[in-house]
Coordinates of C-alpha atoms in Angstrom, one line a residue:
X642 CA 114.2 121.1 109.5
X643 CA 113.0 124.7 109.0
X644 CA 113.3 127.2 106.2
X645 CA 116.4 129.1 107.6
X646 CA 118.3 125.6 107.9
X647 CA 117.2 124.9 104.3
X648 CA 118.7 128.0 103.1
X649 CA 122.1 127.0 104.5
X650 CA 122.1 123.9 102.3
X651 CA 124.4 123.5 99.5
X652 CA 122.7 124.5 96.3
X653 CA 122.7 121.1 94.7
X654 CA 121.3 119.6 97.7
X655 CA 118.5 122.3 98.0
X656 CA 117.8 121.8 94.4
X657 CA 117.5 118.0 94.8
X658 CA 115.0 118.7 97.8
X659 CA 113.0 120.5 95.6
X660 CA 112.9 118.3 92.8
X661 CA 111.7 115.7 95.1
X662 CA 108.6 118.0 95.7
X663 CA 108.1 118.5 92.1
X664 CA 109.9 116.6 89.1
X665 CA 110.5 119.2 86.8
X666 CA 113.8 120.5 85.8
X667 CA 112.4 123.7 84.6
X668 CA 110.5 124.2 87.7
X669 CA 113.4 123.4 90.1
X670 CA 115.9 125.5 88.1
X671 CA 113.5 128.4 88.0
X672 CA 112.8 128.0 92.0
X673 CA 116.6 128.0 92.8
X674 CA 117.0 131.5 90.8
X675 CA 115.4 132.8 94.1
X676 CA 117.3 130.6 96.6
X677 CA 117.5 131.5 99.6
X678 CA 114.1 131.8 100.3
X679 CA 112.6 134.8 102.3
X680 CA 109.7 133.2 103.8
X681 CA 107.5 129.9 103.5
X682 CA 105.2 132.1 101.7
X683 CA 107.4 133.2 99.2
X684 CA 108.4 129.4 98.5
X685 CA 104.7 128.6 98.1
X686 CA 103.9 131.9 96.1
X687 CA 106.7 131.2 93.6
X688 CA 106.4 127.6 93.1
X689 CA 102.8 128.5 91.8
X690 CA 103.6 131.3 89.8
X691 CA 106.7 129.4 88.0
X692 CA 104.5 126.2 87.6
X693 CA 101.6 127.8 86.2
X694 CA 103.0 130.8 84.5
X695 CA 106.5 129.8 83.2
X696 CA 106.4 126.1 82.9
X697 CA 105.0 124.4 79.7
X698 CA 103.1 121.2 78.8
X699 CA 106.5 119.4 78.5
X700 CA 107.5 120.5 82.1
X701 CA 104.2 119.3 83.4
X702 CA 104.3 115.9 82.0
X703 CA 107.8 115.5 82.9
X704 CA 106.8 115.8 86.6
X705 CA 104.2 113.2 86.4
X706 CA 106.8 110.8 85.2
X707 CA 108.3 111.1 88.7
X708 CA 105.3 109.8 90.5
X709 CA 105.3 106.2 91.7
X710 CA 103.1 104.2 89.3
X711 CA 100.4 102.6 91.4
X712 CA 98.1 101.1 88.7
X713 CA 99.0 97.5 89.0
X714 CA 96.9 95.0 91.4
X715 CA 100.1 94.6 93.5
X716 CA 101.1 98.2 94.2
X717 CA 97.4 98.8 94.8
X718 CA 96.9 96.2 97.2
X719 CA 100.0 97.5 99.2
X720 CA 98.7 101.2 99.2
X721 CA 95.1 100.6 100.0
X722 CA 94.9 97.3 101.7
X723 CA 98.4 98.0 103.8
X724 CA 99.8 100.0 106.5
X725 CA 100.0 103.0 104.1
X726 CA 96.5 103.6 104.3
X727 CA 95.9 103.1 108.1
X728 CA 92.7 105.0 109.3
X729 CA 91.2 104.9 105.9
X730 CA 88.6 102.0 104.8
X731 CA 90.4 98.9 103.6
X732 CA 89.7 98.4 99.8
X733 CA 88.3 95.1 98.6
X734 CA 89.9 93.1 96.0
X735 CA 87.1 94.1 93.6
X736 CA 87.6 97.5 94.0
X737 CA 91.4 97.3 93.7
X738 CA 90.8 95.3 90.3
X739 CA 88.7 98.0 89.0
X740 CA 91.0 100.8 90.2
X741 CA 93.9 98.7 88.3
X742 CA 92.0 98.6 84.9
X743 CA 90.9 102.3 85.4
X744 CA 94.3 103.4 85.9
X745 CA 95.5 101.6 82.6
X746 CA 92.6 103.1 80.8
X747 CA 93.4 106.5 81.9
X748 CA 97.1 106.4 80.8
X749 CA 96.3 104.9 77.6
X750 CA 93.8 107.9 76.8
X751 CA 95.8 110.6 78.1
X752 CA 99.7 109.6 77.8
X753 CA 100.2 109.9 81.5
X754 CA 99.4 108.3 84.8
X755 CA 96.6 109.4 86.8
X756 CA 97.6 112.4 89.2
X757 CA 95.7 113.1 92.3
X758 CA 96.4 114.5 95.8
X759 CA 95.3 111.2 97.3
X760 CA 95.9 112.0 101.0
X761 CA 93.1 111.0 103.0
X762 CA 91.3 109.4 100.1
X763 CA 89.8 105.7 100.1
X764 CA 90.3 103.4 97.1
X765 CA 86.6 103.7 96.6
X766 CA 86.9 107.4 96.5
X767 CA 89.8 107.4 94.1
X768 CA 87.7 104.9 92.0
X769 CA 84.6 107.1 91.7
X770 CA 86.9 110.0 90.9
X771 CA 89.0 108.2 88.4
X772 CA 85.9 107.0 86.6
X773 CA 84.5 110.5 86.4
X774 CA 88.0 111.9 85.1
X775 CA 88.1 109.2 82.5
X776 CA 85.1 111.3 80.7
X777 CA 87.3 114.4 80.6
X778 CA 89.2 115.4 77.0
X779 CA 93.1 115.0 77.3
X780 CA 93.1 118.9 77.4
X781 CA 91.1 118.9 80.7
X782 CA 93.0 116.1 82.2
X783 CA 96.3 118.2 81.8
X784 CA 94.8 121.0 83.4
X785 CA 93.4 119.2 86.3
X786 CA 96.7 117.2 86.8
X787 CA 98.8 120.2 86.9
X788 CA 96.6 121.6 89.7
X789 CA 96.6 118.1 91.4
X790 CA 100.7 118.3 91.2
X791 CA 100.6 121.6 92.8
X792 CA 98.8 120.6 95.8
X793 CA 101.2 117.7 96.0
X794 CA 104.2 119.9 96.0
X795 CA 102.7 122.1 98.9
X796 CA 102.1 118.8 100.8
X797 CA 105.8 117.8 100.0
X798 CA 106.9 121.3 101.0
X799 CA 105.5 120.7 104.6
X800 CA 107.3 117.3 104.9
X801 CA 110.4 118.6 103.8
X802 CA 110.3 121.7 106.2
X803 CA 108.6 119.9 109.2
X804 CA 109.4 122.8 111.6
X805 CA 108.4 125.6 109.4
X806 CA 105.4 127.9 109.7
X807 CA 102.7 127.3 107.0
X808 CA 99.9 128.7 109.0
X809 CA 99.4 131.4 106.2
X810 CA 98.0 128.6 103.6
X811 CA 94.1 129.2 103.2
X812 CA 91.5 126.7 102.1
X813 CA 90.8 126.7 98.1
X814 CA 89.8 130.0 96.7
X815 CA 86.5 128.2 95.4
X816 CA 84.5 125.8 98.0
X817 CA 81.5 124.2 98.1
X818 CA 79.2 122.3 100.3
X819 CA 76.2 119.9 99.4
X820 CA 73.1 119.4 101.7
X821 CA 70.7 116.9 101.2
X822 CA 67.4 118.9 102.3
X823 CA 65.3 115.6 101.7
X824 CA 67.1 113.8 104.3
X825 CA 68.8 116.8 106.4
X826 CA 72.3 115.0 105.9
X827 CA 75.4 116.3 104.0
X828 CA 75.3 115.2 100.3
X829 CA 78.3 112.5 100.1
X830 CA 80.2 111.3 97.3
X831 CA 79.0 113.7 94.7
X832 CA 80.9 114.4 91.8
X833 CA 81.6 118.1 91.2
X834 CA 83.3 119.8 88.4
X835 CA 84.6 123.3 88.2
X836 CA 84.6 124.7 84.8
X837 CA 85.9 127.8 82.9
X838 CA 84.6 128.9 79.4
X839 CA 87.6 128.5 77.1
X840 CA 87.8 128.3 73.3
X841 CA 84.2 128.8 73.0
X842 CA 83.1 125.6 75.3
X843 CA 83.0 125.1 78.9
X844 CA 86.1 123.0 79.8
X845 CA 86.8 121.6 83.3
X846 CA 89.5 122.8 85.2
X847 CA 89.3 121.2 88.6
X848 CA 87.2 118.1 89.8
X849 CA 86.5 116.4 93.2
X850 CA 84.0 114.4 95.3
X851 CA 82.1 115.7 98.3
X852 CA 83.4 114.2 101.7
X853 CA 81.6 112.8 104.5
X854 CA 80.6 116.3 105.4
X855 CA 79.4 117.0 101.8
X856 CA 82.4 119.4 101.3
X857 CA 85.3 119.8 98.8
X858 CA 87.8 121.9 100.7
X859 CA 90.7 121.4 98.3
X860 CA 89.2 121.9 94.9
X861 CA 92.0 124.2 93.9
X862 CA 95.5 124.4 95.3
X863 CA 96.2 126.5 98.3
X864 CA 97.1 129.9 97.3
X865 CA 96.1 129.5 93.8
X866 CA 93.8 132.3 92.9
X867 CA 91.7 132.1 89.7
X868 CA 91.3 135.4 87.7
X869 CA 87.9 137.3 88.1
X870 CA 85.8 135.8 85.5
X871 CA 82.7 133.5 85.3
X872 CA 82.8 129.9 86.1
X873 CA 80.4 126.9 86.4
X874 CA 80.0 124.2 88.9
X875 CA 78.4 121.0 87.7
X876 CA 76.8 118.9 90.4
X877 CA 76.4 115.0 89.5
X878 CA 73.1 114.6 91.3
X879 CA 71.9 111.8 89.2
X880 CA 74.2 109.5 90.5
X881 CA 73.8 110.6 93.9
X882 CA 70.2 109.9 93.6
X883 CA 70.5 106.8 91.6
X884 CA 67.9 104.9 93.7
X885 CA 65.7 107.9 93.6
X886 CA 63.6 109.5 90.9
X887 CA 65.2 113.0 90.4
X888 CA 64.1 115.8 88.2
X889 CA 67.5 117.1 87.8
X890 CA 70.1 114.8 86.8
X891 CA 72.7 117.4 86.9
X892 CA 72.8 120.9 88.7
X893 CA 74.7 123.6 87.1
X894 CA 75.5 126.8 88.7
X895 CA 77.1 129.8 86.9
X896 CA 78.8 132.3 88.9
X897 CA 81.2 135.2 88.6
X898 CA 84.2 136.1 90.7
X899 CA 85.3 139.8 91.2
X900 CA 88.4 139.5 93.0
X901 CA 90.8 136.9 94.8
X902 CA 88.9 136.3 97.9
X903 CA 87.5 133.2 99.0
X904 CA 84.0 132.1 97.0
X905 CA 81.8 129.4 99.0
X906 CA 79.3 128.0 96.4
X907 CA 76.9 125.7 98.5
X908 CA 74.0 123.7 97.0
X909 CA 70.7 122.8 98.9
X910 CA 69.4 119.9 97.0
X911 CA 66.4 117.5 97.1
X912 CA 65.2 115.2 94.2
X913 CA 62.9 117.8 92.9
X914 CA 64.4 121.1 93.5
X915 CA 67.4 123.0 94.5
X916 CA 68.9 126.4 95.9
X917 CA 72.3 128.1 95.9
X918 CA 73.8 131.3 97.3
X919 CA 77.2 132.8 97.9
X920 CA 78.2 131.2 101.2
X921 CA 81.0 132.3 103.7

C-alpha cells in the first residue's frame, strides 16, 4: 500500500492503522484531523509535532502500554534466541536472565515498560543499554522513551506504507562517532548520553550505545530537530577501558547548536587523552 491508497481508506480503518503505529488516542485523533495526508513528509512531520507539542505525559504513557511486554524469560528467549532475530547474535540464557530481571527493575522504578527502538540490536546491546538507563531519573526516562516511541512510529509508517517514498528521511540531527586512537579501531559498545540543561541541572534526553563502527546514527528520531541551544554529550570511557588504566573515566563534550542543520560530534580518544571537533 502507498499513501494514495491509504488516503482512500475509510476514516475508521485509517485511524486504526495509525493507532497501530502509536497507541495514543489523542495522537491518533489529532493525526486524523489532517486526513487525507498530502505527502509522506507531512505524515512524519505531523506525527512528530503532535507527539511532542500536543500530547501530554498521560498520552505518552498510554502509548507505552500498547507495546508487547517482553520482560519475561519465555518472551525474551523467543525474541532473541529464535527466528525473529535472524542475523543478530543469538543470546545466551545468562544474558536473557539478566535482561528479564533488568526489565522488571525498570518497570518497578519508572511505572512503564522499557521502550527502545530495538531494530538491529542484539540482546547483549539491549542489556547494556537497559542497565545504563536504569541509572536515569523517571523524568529523564519519560523523555527518552517518548523519543524511542517516535523512532518506532516512523518504522511502523514504513511497514504500513511499503510502496511509499520515505527517501526524504535523514539521519538523526545529532550524531557521533568514536575512534580509539590507541588501537586505530572504532570505539564499540560505548554508552553515550545526550543531555540538555533543564531546571538548573543537566538532564539526559537521548541515550545510545555505539555500534561496531563506533557510531550512533539514530540518537534522535528522524526529522526531529532540537531548538538551538547548548547541549552535552557524555561518553562512558571508563567502562570502555575497563581492562586498561584510563585518565578520563568519562568524557563530557559541551557544544552549541545554532539552527536545524546536522551536527556531528566525533570523539578521538585514548586512555590518556581525547580530542573533538565539529564533523560533517
